[in-house]
Coordinates of C-alpha atoms and ligand atoms in Angstrom, one line a residue:
X74 CA -3.5 22.8 -13.1
X75 CA -0.2 24.4 -12.4
X76 CA 2.1 23.2 -10.3
X77 CA 3.9 26.2 -8.9
X78 CA 6.0 25.0 -5.8
X79 CA 7.3 21.1 -4.6
X80 CA 8.2 20.6 -1.6
X81 CA 10.1 16.9 0.1
X82 CA 10.4 16.3 3.6
X83 CA 12.0 12.8 5.1
X84 CA 9.8 12.4 8.2
X85 CA 10.1 9.6 11.1
X86 CA 7.3 8.5 13.2
X87 CA 7.5 5.9 15.8
X88 CA 5.3 2.7 14.9
X89 CA 2.7 2.1 17.9
X90 CA 3.9 -1.3 17.6
X91 CA 7.0 -3.1 15.7
X92 CA 6.2 -4.8 12.0
X93 CA 7.4 -7.8 11.3
X94 CA 7.8 -9.6 7.7
X95 CA 10.1 -12.3 6.1
X96 CA 12.5 -9.6 5.6
X97 CA 12.7 -7.8 9.1
X98 CA 11.4 -6.0 11.8
X99 CA 10.9 -2.5 12.1
X100 CA 10.3 0.1 15.0
X101 CA 9.8 3.7 13.4
X102 CA 8.4 4.5 10.2
X103 CA 11.2 6.5 8.1
X104 CA 9.0 7.9 4.3
X105 CA 8.8 11.0 2.5
X106 CA 6.2 13.3 2.1
X107 CA 5.4 15.4 -0.8
X108 CA 3.5 18.7 -0.9
X109 CA 2.7 20.2 -4.2
X110 CA 1.2 24.3 -4.4
X111 CA -0.5 25.8 -7.1
X112 CA -3.4 28.4 -7.5
X113 CA -3.5 28.8 -3.8
X114 CA -4.0 25.4 -3.0
X115 CA -2.2 22.3 -1.1
X116 CA -2.1 18.9 -2.1
X117 CA -0.3 15.9 -0.2
X118 CA 1.3 12.5 -1.4
X119 CA 3.2 9.8 1.1
X120 CA 5.9 7.8 -0.1
X121 CA 5.8 4.0 0.2
X122 CA 9.5 3.6 -0.1
X123 CA 11.3 2.5 3.1
X124 CA 14.4 3.0 4.4
X125 CA 15.9 -0.6 3.2
X126 CA 15.3 -1.8 -0.6
X127 CA 13.9 -5.0 0.9
X128 CA 10.5 -4.4 -0.1
X129 CA 11.4 -3.0 -3.5
X130 CA 14.5 -1.7 -4.8
X131 CA 13.4 2.2 -4.2
X132 CA 14.7 3.6 -0.7
X133 CA 14.0 7.1 0.6
X134 CA 17.5 8.0 -0.5
X135 CA 16.6 7.1 -4.3
X136 CA 13.2 8.8 -4.3
X137 CA 14.8 11.9 -2.9
X138 CA 17.4 12.0 -5.8
X139 CA 14.7 11.0 -8.5
X140 CA 12.2 13.4 -7.5
X141 CA 14.6 16.4 -6.8
X142 CA 16.7 15.6 -9.9
X143 CA 14.4 13.8 -12.4
X144 CA 10.5 14.3 -11.8
X145 CA 10.7 18.1 -10.1
X146 CA 12.3 19.7 -13.2
X147 CA 9.5 18.4 -15.4
X148 CA 6.6 19.1 -12.7
X149 CA 7.4 22.4 -11.8
X150 CA 6.0 24.9 -13.3
X151 CA 4.5 23.0 -16.0
X152 CA 0.8 23.3 -16.6
X153 CA -1.2 19.5 -16.9
X154 CA -4.5 19.5 -17.6
X155 CA -5.2 16.7 -15.4
X156 CA -3.3 14.6 -13.0
X157 CA -3.8 11.8 -15.4
X158 CA -1.1 13.5 -17.8
X159 CA 1.7 13.1 -15.2
X160 CA 2.6 10.0 -15.1
X161 CA 3.1 9.7 -19.2
X162 CA 5.3 12.8 -19.1
X163 CA 7.7 11.1 -16.8
X164 CA 8.1 8.5 -18.9
X165 CA 11.7 8.7 -19.9
X166 CA 12.8 7.6 -16.5
X167 CA 12.7 4.1 -15.8
X168 CA 11.0 2.4 -12.7
X169 CA 11.2 4.4 -9.6
X170 CA 7.3 4.2 -9.6
X171 CA 7.2 5.2 -5.7
X172 CA 8.9 8.5 -6.4
X173 CA 6.6 9.2 -9.3
X174 CA 3.3 8.1 -7.4
X175 CA 4.4 10.4 -4.5
X176 CA 4.3 13.9 -6.5
X177 CA 1.5 12.3 -8.8
X178 CA -0.5 11.3 -6.0
X179 CA 0.4 14.6 -4.6
X180 CA -1.2 16.5 -7.6
X181 CA -4.0 14.3 -7.9
X182 CA -4.9 16.0 -4.2
X183 CA -4.4 19.5 -5.2
X184 CA -6.7 19.0 -8.7
X185 CA -9.4 17.8 -6.3
X186 CA -8.8 20.7 -4.1
X187 CA -9.2 23.2 -6.6
X188 CA -12.5 21.2 -7.8
X189 CA -13.9 21.5 -4.5
X190 CA -14.2 17.6 -4.7
X191 CA -13.5 14.9 -2.7
X192 CA -10.5 12.4 -4.6
X193 CA -12.8 9.6 -4.2
X194 CA -14.9 11.4 -6.9
X195 CA -12.4 12.5 -9.0
X196 CA -11.0 9.1 -9.2
X197 CA -14.3 7.4 -10.4
X198 CA -15.6 5.9 -7.0
X199 CA -18.5 4.5 -6.4
X200 CA -19.2 3.7 -2.8
X201 CA -18.7 5.7 0.3
X202 CA -17.4 3.0 2.7
X203 CA -15.1 0.6 2.3
X204 CA -14.0 -3.2 3.9
X205 CA -11.3 -2.7 5.9
X206 CA -8.8 -5.7 7.1
X207 CA -5.7 -5.6 8.7
X208 CA -2.1 -7.2 8.2
X209 CA -0.8 -9.3 11.1
X210 CA 3.3 -9.1 11.3
X211 CA 5.0 -12.4 12.3
X212 CA 4.8 -12.3 16.2
X213 CA 7.4 -13.7 19.2
X214 CA 5.4 -16.4 19.8
X215 CA 2.0 -18.1 18.6
X216 CA 0.6 -17.2 21.5
X217 CA 1.2 -13.3 21.1
X218 CA -0.4 -14.1 17.7
X219 CA -3.5 -15.8 19.0
X220 CA -4.2 -12.6 21.3
X221 CA -3.5 -10.2 18.3
X222 CA -6.1 -12.0 16.0
X223 CA -8.7 -12.2 18.9
X224 CA -8.0 -8.3 19.6
X225 CA -8.4 -7.5 15.9
X226 CA -11.4 -9.4 15.6
X227 CA -13.2 -8.0 18.1
X228 CA -12.1 -4.6 16.6
X229 CA -14.5 -5.8 13.8
X230 CA -12.2 -6.1 11.1
X231 CA -13.6 -8.0 8.0
X232 CA -10.6 -10.3 7.3
X233 CA -7.1 -11.3 9.0
X234 CA -3.8 -11.7 7.2
X235 CA -1.0 -13.2 9.2
X236 CA 2.9 -12.8 7.7
X237 CA 4.6 -16.1 7.0
X238 CA 8.1 -17.3 6.2
X239 CA 9.6 -20.6 6.5
X240 CA 9.4 -21.4 10.3
X241 CA 6.5 -19.7 11.0
X242 CA 3.7 -20.8 8.4
X243 CA 1.8 -24.0 8.8
X244 CA 1.6 -24.2 12.4
X245 CA 0.7 -20.4 12.7
X246 CA -1.9 -21.0 10.4
X247 CA -3.1 -24.4 12.2
X248 CA -3.0 -22.1 15.1
X249 CA -5.6 -19.3 14.2
X250 CA -7.9 -22.0 13.0
X251 CA -8.1 -24.2 15.8
X252 CA -8.6 -21.0 17.5
X253 CA -11.1 -18.9 15.2
X254 CA -13.0 -21.2 12.9
X255 CA -13.6 -20.4 9.5
X256 CA -13.1 -16.4 9.8
X257 CA -11.8 -14.9 6.3
X258 CA -8.0 -15.6 6.2
X259 CA -5.1 -15.3 4.1
X260 CA -1.4 -15.5 4.5
X261 CA 1.6 -13.0 2.6
X262 CA 4.7 -14.4 2.3
X263 CA 6.7 -11.4 1.0
X264 CA 8.8 -13.6 -1.5
X265 CA 10.2 -15.7 0.8
X266 CA 9.8 -19.3 -0.8
X267 CA 11.0 -20.6 -3.6
X268 CA 9.1 -23.4 -5.9
X269 CA 11.5 -26.1 -4.0
X270 CA 8.6 -25.5 -1.7
X271 CA 5.5 -26.4 -3.3
X272 CA 4.6 -29.4 -1.7
X273 CA 5.1 -27.4 1.5
X274 CA 3.0 -24.4 0.5
X275 CA 0.7 -27.4 -0.7
X276 CA -0.2 -27.8 3.1
X277 CA -1.7 -24.7 3.5
X278 CA -4.7 -25.9 1.4
X279 CA -6.0 -28.1 3.9
X280 CA -7.2 -24.2 5.6
X281 CA -9.5 -22.8 3.0
X282 CA -7.2 -19.8 3.1
X283 CA -8.6 -16.7 0.8
X284 CA -5.9 -16.5 -0.7
X285 CA -1.6 -16.4 -0.3
X286 CA 0.0 -13.5 -1.0
X287 CA 3.3 -13.2 -2.9
X288 CA 4.8 -16.6 -1.9
X289 CA 7.6 -16.6 -4.3
X290 CA 10.4 -14.0 -5.7
X291 CA 9.7 -10.3 -6.1
X292 CA 9.8 -9.9 -9.6
X293 CA 8.6 -13.4 -10.7
X294 CA 5.8 -14.5 -12.9
X295 CA 6.9 -18.0 -14.3
X296 CA 7.4 -20.1 -10.9
X297 CA 4.3 -18.2 -9.8
X298 CA 2.5 -19.6 -12.5
X299 CA 4.2 -23.1 -12.0
X300 CA 2.8 -23.4 -8.3
X301 CA -0.4 -22.2 -8.7
X302 CA -1.1 -25.1 -11.0
X303 CA 0.0 -27.4 -7.9
X304 CA -1.9 -25.0 -5.3
X305 CA -5.8 -24.8 -4.4
X306 CA -5.6 -21.7 -2.6
X307 CA -5.4 -18.7 -4.9
X308 CA -2.6 -17.1 -5.2
X309 CA -2.5 -13.3 -5.0
X310 CA 0.4 -11.3 -6.3
X311 CA 1.8 -8.2 -4.7
X312 CA 5.5 -7.4 -5.6
X313 CA 5.5 -8.5 -8.8
X314 CA 3.5 -6.7 -10.2
X315 CA 4.8 -3.3 -10.6
X316 CA 3.4 -2.2 -13.8
X317 CA 0.1 -3.1 -15.9
X318 CA 2.3 -4.9 -18.3
X319 CA 3.2 -7.1 -15.6
X320 CA -0.1 -7.6 -14.2
X321 CA -1.5 -8.4 -17.8
X322 CA 1.1 -11.2 -18.5
X323 CA 0.5 -12.4 -15.1
X324 CA -2.9 -13.0 -15.6
X325 CA -2.3 -14.8 -18.7
X326 CA 0.4 -17.1 -17.4
X327 CA -2.1 -17.9 -14.8
X328 CA 0.4 -16.3 -12.1
X329 CA -2.1 -15.2 -10.1
X330 CA -6.1 -15.6 -9.1
X331 CA -6.2 -12.3 -7.3
X332 CA -3.9 -9.0 -7.3
X333 CA -3.1 -6.5 -4.5
X334 CA -3.1 -2.7 -6.0
X335 CA -0.6 -0.6 -4.3
X336 CA -0.6 2.8 -6.0
X337 CA 3.1 3.6 -5.0
X338 CA 4.1 0.4 -6.4
X339 CA 3.0 0.8 -9.9
X340 CA 3.5 4.9 -10.1
X341 CA 0.0 6.8 -8.9
X342 CA -3.6 6.3 -9.2
X343 CA -3.5 6.8 -13.0
X344 CA -1.6 4.0 -13.3
X345 CA -3.7 2.2 -10.2
X346 CA -7.1 2.9 -12.1
X347 CA -5.5 1.1 -15.3
X348 CA -4.7 -2.1 -13.6
X349 CA -8.0 -1.9 -11.7
X350 CA -9.6 -2.0 -15.2
X351 CA -7.7 -4.7 -16.7
X352 CA -8.6 -7.2 -13.6
X353 CA -12.2 -6.2 -14.0
X354 CA -11.9 -7.2 -17.6
X355 CA -10.2 -10.2 -16.9
X356 CA -12.0 -11.3 -13.9
X357 CA -9.4 -10.9 -11.3
X358 CA -10.7 -9.6 -8.1
X359 CA -8.6 -6.6 -6.5
X360 CA -7.9 -5.4 -2.8
X361 CA -6.0 -2.2 -1.6
X362 CA -2.8 -3.3 0.2
X363 CA -1.0 -0.8 2.7
X364 CA 2.4 0.0 3.3
X365 CA 2.0 1.2 7.0
X366 CA 1.3 4.7 5.9
X367 CA 0.3 7.5 8.0
X368 CA -3.1 9.2 7.8
X369 CA -1.7 10.9 4.5
X370 CA -1.1 7.5 2.3
X371 CA -4.0 5.9 4.2
X372 CA -6.9 8.6 3.4
X373 CA -5.5 8.3 -0.4
X374 CA -5.5 4.5 0.0
X375 CA -9.1 4.9 1.2
X376 CA -10.5 6.8 -1.8
X377 CA -8.7 4.6 -4.4
X378 CA -10.6 1.3 -2.5
X379 CA -14.0 3.1 -3.5
X380 CA -13.7 2.0 -7.0
X381 CA -15.9 -0.8 -8.2
X382 CA -13.6 -3.8 -8.6
X383 CA -12.0 -3.9 -5.0
X384 CA -14.4 -5.9 -3.7
X385 CA -11.9 -7.5 -1.1
X386 CA -11.4 -6.2 2.2
X387 CA -7.7 -4.2 1.9
X388 CA -4.8 -4.0 4.3
X389 CA -6.2 -0.3 5.6
X390 CA -6.8 -0.2 8.9
X391 CA -7.3 2.4 11.6
X392 CA -4.5 5.2 12.4
X393 CA -4.0 3.7 16.5
X394 CA -2.9 0.7 14.9
X395 CA 0.1 2.5 13.6
X396 CA 0.8 6.1 14.8
X397 CA -0.4 7.6 17.9
X398 CA -1.0 10.4 16.9
X399 CA -1.3 10.7 13.3
X400 CA -0.5 13.2 11.2
X401 CA -4.3 13.7 10.1
X402 CA -7.4 14.8 11.9
X403 CA -9.4 13.1 12.5
X404 CA -7.2 10.2 12.5
X405 CA -8.7 6.9 10.7
X406 CA -11.0 4.7 12.6
X407 CA -13.2 1.5 11.5
X408 CA -16.5 1.3 12.2
X409 CA -18.1 -2.3 14.3
X410 CA -19.1 -3.4 11.3
X411 CA -15.3 -3.2 10.0
X412 CA -16.1 -0.7 7.5
X413 CA -14.1 2.8 6.7
X414 CA -16.0 5.7 5.8
X415 CA -14.4 7.9 2.6
X416 CA -13.6 11.5 3.8
X417 CA -16.1 13.5 2.0
X418 CA -14.5 17.1 2.1
X419 CA -11.9 18.4 -1.0
X420 CA -9.5 16.2 -2.1
X421 CA -7.8 13.6 0.5
X422 CA -10.8 14.8 2.7
X423 CA -8.7 15.2 6.0
X424 CA -6.2 18.0 7.9
X425 CA -3.3 17.5 7.8
X426 CA -1.5 18.5 11.0
X427 CA 1.6 20.5 10.0
X428 CA 2.6 20.9 13.6
X429 CA 3.0 17.3 13.9
X430 CA 4.2 16.8 10.4
X431 CA 6.8 19.8 11.6
X432 CA 7.8 17.9 14.6
X433 CA 8.6 14.6 13.1
X434 CA 10.3 16.5 10.0
X435 CA 14.0 15.3 10.1
X436 CA 15.0 17.0 6.3
X437 CA 13.2 19.2 3.9
X438 CA 13.6 20.8 0.7
X439 CA 11.7 22.9 -2.2
X440 CA 11.7 23.5 -5.4
X441 CA 9.9 26.2 -7.0
X442 CA 9.3 30.1 -5.4
Ligands
OSB186 O1 3.4 -7.2 1.9 O2 1.8 -5.9 2.2 C1 2.5 -6.0 2.1 C2 3.9 -3.3 4.5 C3 5.0 -3.2 4.5 C4 5.7 -3.4 3.5 C5 4.9 -4.6 2.5 C6 3.8 -5.2 3.3 C7 3.0 -4.8 4.4 C8 1.6 -4.9 5.0 C9 1.5 -3.9 5.7 O3 1.2 -6.0 4.7 C10 0.0 -3.9 5.5 C11 -0.5 -2.5 6.0 O4 -0.4 -1.2 6.0 O5 -1.3 -2.3 7.3
MG187 MG1 2.1 -8.1 0.5

């Protein structure tokens, strides 16, 4: 597979509803889309870096810099037997997994399209539908939270995740449990606590949560292991798992019982498959995280979620929760039973609406002819 041309675009799309986590509230999504062309076909990859370095150290600006200056020169004009070879070919570049992943995932789409196969078949997926969950941001009031949960349960979602932070945690969970009983429920702290909060976090044990996601620092493993010994609620790591090696160490240390996989965080599909396989070997269930992706990234996430150890519902919801209209046709829809069908066409299996992509584009640049 020869990549003849690579194009980067920075896009801005308004969110249907603001999204608030422990690190702030956003109303618009600013993100980069990578397009690669080769052999008369096109592949797309969505980058999950954000405007600010709050979820991760990478930002749209660092991705632009790393892709144009360091990744593109190693990729454009090169011939890869398989997209699996791309991440290793970028080994000299330390970190910057989101930049690497956006290019690598576009190359997998291109590869699958050239073969005329859906991406999930090329990735080794085993099912044709995936279970969908929702991530509900911090709201202005507990009433607004309850109304949100009610709406998403009615839409069929298979589990509810609520974002927490100090001051918006035990009361929020108590309120949701009191109103909706034993629904599949979890929380995500996005690194908002420290070990000094262990007793406070242990109060969550009373609510039978499926898991608590990333309670402690974004790069921490040791404190999470200490906290897990004090909690009956399983810890799921997100931010801390930037490499397969970090996952190996976290599992060995007892820092988590569940792992959230986001291909952008670990450098693409090939590394995600390695992480998925490691977790399967160690008896650690995984689920697919989300980064408020447009339909381009969402479709990619759906394909990856068809692998067998994705045994818990992911943060992959309907397009209309995020963007209206989405950048793809048809939009991602969730069936009444809370599942999403994996697209069956070649590659991502969705049509990219170039008119909408153009309308949302702030800047673009290409490398290659
Ligand atoms: O921690 O999982 C997270 C969104 C942006 C950054 C980090 C996270 C999230 C979400 C949203 O929880 C999940 C989604 O895409 O619906
Ligand atoms: Mg998270």
